[in-house]
Amino acid sequence: MRRQVFLGILLAFAVVSVAARAQPVRIPGKGDPALVVEVPRHWELHQEEGHVALHLKGAKVFLQLSMVSGLAVDRTPLPTIASNVFEAAGMPAWSQTLPATIDGRAGQAYVSVRADPGGGIVTMVLTLVKLDPLHVAALIRGTVDSEASAQAGYLDELAGSIRIVGAR
Amino acid sequence: MRGRSIAAVLMAVLPAVLIAAPPAAEAKILRAPPKGEPAISIDASDDWEPKVEDDNIALTAKAGHAYVHVGTEVNPTIGQMSLSAIAANVFTAADLPPYVLTLPTTIAGYPGAAFLSVVPPTDTTGTVTIVVILAKLDASHLLALIRATSEGITPDQVALVEKLSNTLKVSGFRKR
């Protein structure tokens, strides 16, 4: 029974992955505003409720996209949202910030770095863009490698292809 | 940054960000070079210990944990090189880990790119985050803003780094 469930999950996951390659991925699936990205074949897609995670095949870089929405967005400063995101990801508070954009819309990027006991270093850059009083677009660039300059180019290329649709 | 490459500056980053905070200094707008154009200027508040040398400016946070360096590089090949290639050369020459992430950003109103490198912790020091922001001013001039922060920096101290960076101005260049 467990094996059947496991195979079912794998199959469902494979269907989602194939479908995502065939057409743009949209976050959220319905409603505006939304984030849209074409997923190249060399990226592996993990799609869950409210966000997508993309891993470069054979590499240690990843990108996550989500839309933070709700009535609380308007009264929540971006740094507070950033704190919550990093805390949920098990990352320390940000060590640097810088101006950044998603699809040309101005926002703020937050850099967090974590050195693991085994010697690995996790680096995450969270870009937040407030789209309206109810929505904040969130984009995470991440790596668990310290030798990833070439892979960083792929990551930046994918991030640069993200489009915001339905925003005022 | 004539007479002193970006890589040489980066080599000085780690000692600067890890040393104890220097004594207090007065707030003022710093300009490098002091006269003539092109020039860069930055508003160093009382939170920073500044040092102006030739046409570059270095600032160490009095509270520790942060070091900022800004300067221009003159090289006739800049227009033909990508910012990522320049950044790769800089980190290699400075014997620092290669950048692991990059993203588009702006610097003094110029479009550019930020390159992130992380220096692993040692027995005596914590992790150091290095962000090198590069922008081409024209075909032969590069603007470089180097920011290093060490583990334990607080969000308020990070905000000071961002505030300082936002005061950076460039004069004597026509924006493309």
XYZ file of C-alpha atoms in Angstrom:
344
model
C 0.000 0.000 0.000
C 2.790 2.378 0.952
C 4.579 1.535 -2.284
C 1.439 2.354 -4.286
C 1.057 5.684 -2.533
C 4.720 6.464 -3.123
C 4.437 5.566 -6.819
C 1.273 7.652 -7.033
C 3.083 10.666 -5.624
C 5.969 10.145 -8.037
C 3.571 9.877 -10.985
C 1.661 12.972 -9.922
C 4.919 14.821 -9.527
C 6.100 13.701 -12.955
C 2.828 14.878 -14.521
C 3.183 18.273 -12.891
C 6.786 18.531 -14.087
C 6.019 17.614 -17.689
C 3.000 19.903 -17.818
C 5.027 22.755 -16.434
C 7.642 22.433 -19.162
C 4.980 22.561 -21.822
C 3.521 25.871 -20.698
C 4.323 28.799 -18.454
C 4.035 28.305 -14.707
C 1.715 30.735 -13.003
C 1.734 31.668 -9.312
C -0.973 31.699 -8.064
C -2.743 29.384 -10.478
C -5.802 31.628 -10.617
C -6.443 35.291 -9.915
C -4.409 38.463 -10.358
C -1.765 39.628 -9.889
C 0.391 36.636 -10.686
C 3.966 35.658 -11.441
C 4.573 33.827 -14.709
C 7.746 32.048 -15.752
C 8.671 29.734 -18.622
C 10.588 26.815 -17.176
C 13.510 25.731 -19.359
C 14.104 22.002 -19.736
C 17.238 22.003 -17.602
C 15.273 23.157 -14.553
C 13.328 20.775 -12.330
C 10.010 22.079 -11.074
C 8.441 21.460 -7.676
C 5.022 23.060 -7.519
C 3.114 23.343 -4.278
C 0.187 25.344 -3.018
C 1.079 29.004 -3.330
C 4.652 28.690 -4.547
C 7.025 26.974 -6.922
C 10.596 25.848 -6.410
C 12.963 25.350 -9.329
C 16.248 23.471 -9.109
C 18.886 23.541 -11.803
C 19.460 19.889 -12.721
C 22.806 18.590 -11.552
C 23.604 21.798 -9.741
C 23.147 23.315 -6.330
C 21.238 26.453 -7.199
C 17.541 27.001 -6.794
C 14.856 29.606 -7.258
C 11.569 29.941 -5.419
C 8.596 32.050 -6.382
C 5.559 32.923 -4.322
C 2.859 35.541 -3.982
C 2.257 36.788 -0.460
C -1.335 37.945 -0.266
C -3.957 38.987 2.255
C -5.285 41.909 4.218
C -2.234 41.873 6.506
C 0.140 42.680 3.633
C -0.569 46.397 3.669
C 0.340 46.820 7.325
C 3.345 44.499 7.244
C 6.658 46.148 6.342
C 8.862 44.319 3.848
C 11.596 43.731 6.468
C 9.059 41.909 8.636
C 8.044 39.712 5.719
C 11.736 39.056 5.022
C 12.301 38.074 8.655
C 9.400 35.651 8.530
C 10.614 34.076 5.292
C 14.171 33.563 6.542
C 12.963 32.234 9.878
C 10.684 29.742 8.142
C 13.611 28.666 5.942
C 15.903 28.178 8.930
C 18.129 31.029 7.804
C 19.624 33.779 9.983
C 18.636 37.439 9.668
C 19.883 39.193 6.548
C 23.457 40.435 6.403
C 22.979 42.873 3.511
C 20.185 44.551 1.546
C 20.146 46.180 -1.861
C 17.684 47.605 -4.384
C 16.308 44.982 -6.739
C 13.458 44.385 -9.151
C 11.104 41.695 -10.391
C 10.026 42.272 -13.987
C 11.141 45.884 -13.719
C 9.127 46.644 -10.588
C 11.217 48.113 -7.813
C 11.645 46.307 -4.544
C 14.212 45.305 -2.002
C 16.572 42.333 -1.823
C 17.699 40.733 1.433
C 20.815 38.550 1.654
C 21.067 35.760 4.228
C 23.989 33.381 4.652
C 24.258 30.238 6.768
C 27.382 28.165 7.318
C 26.543 24.575 8.164
C 28.696 22.467 10.517
C 29.616 20.150 7.637
C 31.291 23.017 5.784
C 28.539 23.843 3.311
C 27.297 27.399 2.922
C 23.714 28.249 2.078
C 23.233 31.658 0.463
C 19.786 33.089 -0.163
C 18.729 36.378 -1.729
C 15.085 37.224 -1.170
C 13.599 39.914 -3.400
C 10.295 41.399 -2.276
C 8.182 43.694 -4.451
C 4.961 45.199 -3.167
C 2.461 45.091 -6.028
C -0.583 46.562 -4.269
C -1.983 46.759 -0.716
C -2.859 43.070 -0.832
C 0.035 41.456 -2.695
C 3.819 41.122 -2.392
C 5.778 39.151 -4.973
C 8.607 37.086 -3.482
C 11.562 35.684 -5.368
C 14.334 33.659 -3.728
C 17.648 32.983 -5.419
C 19.625 30.373 -3.531
C 22.684 28.174 -3.603
C 24.160 25.538 -1.354
C 27.500 25.677 -3.103
C 30.386 28.091 -2.807
C 31.753 27.368 -6.295
C 28.731 28.300 -8.360
C 29.595 31.340 -10.484
C 28.638 29.638 -13.749
C 25.401 28.341 -12.273
C 24.597 31.796 -10.932
C 24.296 32.943 -14.541
C 21.585 30.370 -15.251
C 19.791 31.446 -12.105
C 19.896 35.105 -13.041
C 18.722 34.321 -16.562
C 15.679 32.463 -15.218
C 14.937 35.180 -12.658
C 15.121 37.771 -15.428
C 12.457 35.931 -17.427
C 9.821 36.166 -14.684
C 6.839 38.305 -15.618
C 4.224 39.956 -13.427
C 0.724 39.878 -14.921
C -2.507 41.485 -13.808
C -0.904 44.041 -11.502
C -2.121 47.610 -11.466
C 40.645 53.536 -8.158
C 43.633 54.423 -10.346
C 46.848 52.872 -9.061
C 44.876 50.472 -6.932
C 42.841 47.692 -8.415
C 39.490 46.490 -7.148
C 41.128 43.200 -6.262
C 43.670 44.952 -4.073
C 40.822 46.683 -2.308
C 39.052 43.382 -1.781
C 42.177 41.932 -0.211
C 41.858 44.592 2.475
C 38.184 43.897 3.064
C 38.474 41.003 5.482
C 40.878 42.591 7.948
C 38.815 45.776 7.853
C 35.487 44.132 8.587
C 36.859 41.966 11.351
C 38.865 44.511 13.333
C 37.519 46.395 16.313
C 35.597 49.612 15.748
C 37.789 52.720 15.322
C 37.291 55.962 17.295
C 34.529 58.452 16.455
C 34.731 60.884 13.521
C 32.648 63.825 12.283
C 29.970 63.370 9.666
C 30.666 64.889 6.259
C 30.247 64.503 2.534
C 33.347 62.851 1.132
C 34.490 63.464 -2.412
C 37.127 61.619 -4.382
C 39.119 63.058 -5.895
C 38.700 66.241 -3.787
C 38.745 68.453 -6.912
C 37.979 67.914 -10.581
C 35.726 65.532 -12.448
C 34.773 62.790 -12.854
C 34.300 62.269 -9.149
C 32.378 60.219 -6.638
C 30.880 61.484 -3.404
C 29.223 59.854 -0.445
C 27.558 61.196 2.681
C 29.410 59.577 5.536
C 27.250 60.022 8.601
C 28.656 59.969 12.095
C 28.245 56.198 12.111
C 31.257 55.742 9.838
C 35.018 56.167 10.029
C 35.991 57.384 6.561
C 39.250 57.364 4.654
C 39.726 59.063 1.278
C 42.664 57.979 -0.832
C 43.232 59.220 -4.387
C 39.889 58.654 -6.107
C 38.403 56.058 -3.807
C 36.695 56.130 -0.436
C 36.764 53.527 2.337
C 34.436 53.527 5.315
C 34.424 51.333 8.389
C 31.334 51.167 10.603
C 32.097 52.442 14.084
C 29.824 49.747 15.469
C 31.881 47.130 13.635
C 30.663 44.346 11.334
C 30.618 46.475 8.164
C 33.103 47.886 5.671
C 32.265 49.818 2.500
C 34.582 50.842 -0.321
C 33.664 52.840 -3.403
C 35.834 53.826 -6.333
C 36.163 54.005 -10.071
C 38.345 51.861 -12.288
C 39.749 53.265 -15.528
C 40.439 50.742 -18.260
C 39.909 51.045 -22.037
C 38.646 47.443 -22.233
C 35.775 47.898 -19.784
C 33.268 48.531 -22.555
C 34.085 45.177 -24.155
C 33.884 43.082 -20.980
C 30.784 41.755 -19.262
C 30.267 42.713 -15.644
C 30.262 39.032 -14.689
C 33.679 38.541 -16.327
C 35.043 41.570 -14.491
C 33.589 40.304 -11.217
C 35.076 36.837 -11.726
C 38.512 38.363 -12.314
C 38.166 40.552 -9.244
C 37.293 37.728 -6.858
C 40.021 35.485 -8.280
C 42.670 38.180 -8.046
C 41.657 38.944 -4.482
C 41.940 35.247 -3.562
C 38.351 35.269 -2.360
C 35.719 32.600 -3.041
C 34.022 33.109 -6.426
C 30.662 34.789 -6.434
C 27.776 32.387 -5.906
C 24.823 34.599 -6.770
C 24.252 37.652 -8.894
C 21.331 39.958 -9.479
C 20.646 43.201 -11.324
C 20.654 46.304 -9.180
C 21.415 50.006 -9.359
C 24.292 52.047 -8.021
C 24.209 55.833 -7.875
C 21.389 55.716 -10.406
C 23.349 53.581 -12.862
C 22.100 50.116 -13.802
C 24.534 47.449 -12.728
C 24.838 44.059 -11.145
C 25.583 42.758 -7.675
C 27.861 39.763 -7.133
C 27.749 37.858 -3.837
C 30.624 35.919 -2.345
C 30.774 34.288 1.061
C 33.934 33.779 3.085
C 33.499 30.694 5.294
C 33.942 30.994 9.050
C 37.212 30.094 10.703
C 38.035 29.153 14.283
C 38.292 32.821 15.169
C 35.963 34.622 12.744
C 32.386 34.270 11.590
C 31.030 34.157 8.054
C 31.679 37.260 5.959
C 29.255 38.317 3.225
C 30.831 40.274 0.386
C 28.711 42.105 -2.177
C 30.486 43.744 -5.107
C 28.218 46.033 -7.121
C 29.551 47.031 -10.530
C 28.228 49.497 -13.119
C 29.755 50.815 -16.320
C 29.860 54.610 -16.371
C 31.104 54.654 -19.955
C 33.268 52.529 -22.233
C 36.350 53.015 -20.097
C 35.123 53.732 -16.568
C 33.747 51.277 -14.039
C 32.049 52.200 -10.769
C 32.571 49.673 -7.979
C 30.851 49.563 -4.609
C 32.231 46.875 -2.330
C 30.395 46.018 0.872
C 31.545 43.458 3.430
C 29.565 42.485 6.488
C 30.482 39.975 9.147
C 28.370 37.480 11.020
C 26.436 39.006 13.890
C 25.546 42.236 12.110
C 22.117 43.490 13.169
C 19.308 44.641 10.829
C 19.849 48.201 12.098
C 23.531 48.037 11.164
C 22.621 46.602 7.759
C 20.251 49.539 7.302
C 23.176 51.912 7.889
C 25.103 50.220 5.076
C 22.127 50.592 2.752
C 21.596 54.215 3.786
C 25.252 55.010 3.134
C 25.143 53.260 -0.257
C 22.105 55.308 -1.248
C 24.024 58.560 -0.750
C 26.599 57.635 -3.393
C 26.725 60.113 -6.267
C 28.792 60.294 -9.431
C 29.563 63.543 -11.221
C 31.273 64.254 -14.485
C 29.716 61.376 -16.411
C 26.793 61.513 -18.771
C 24.319 58.706 -18.055
C 23.857 56.354 -20.983
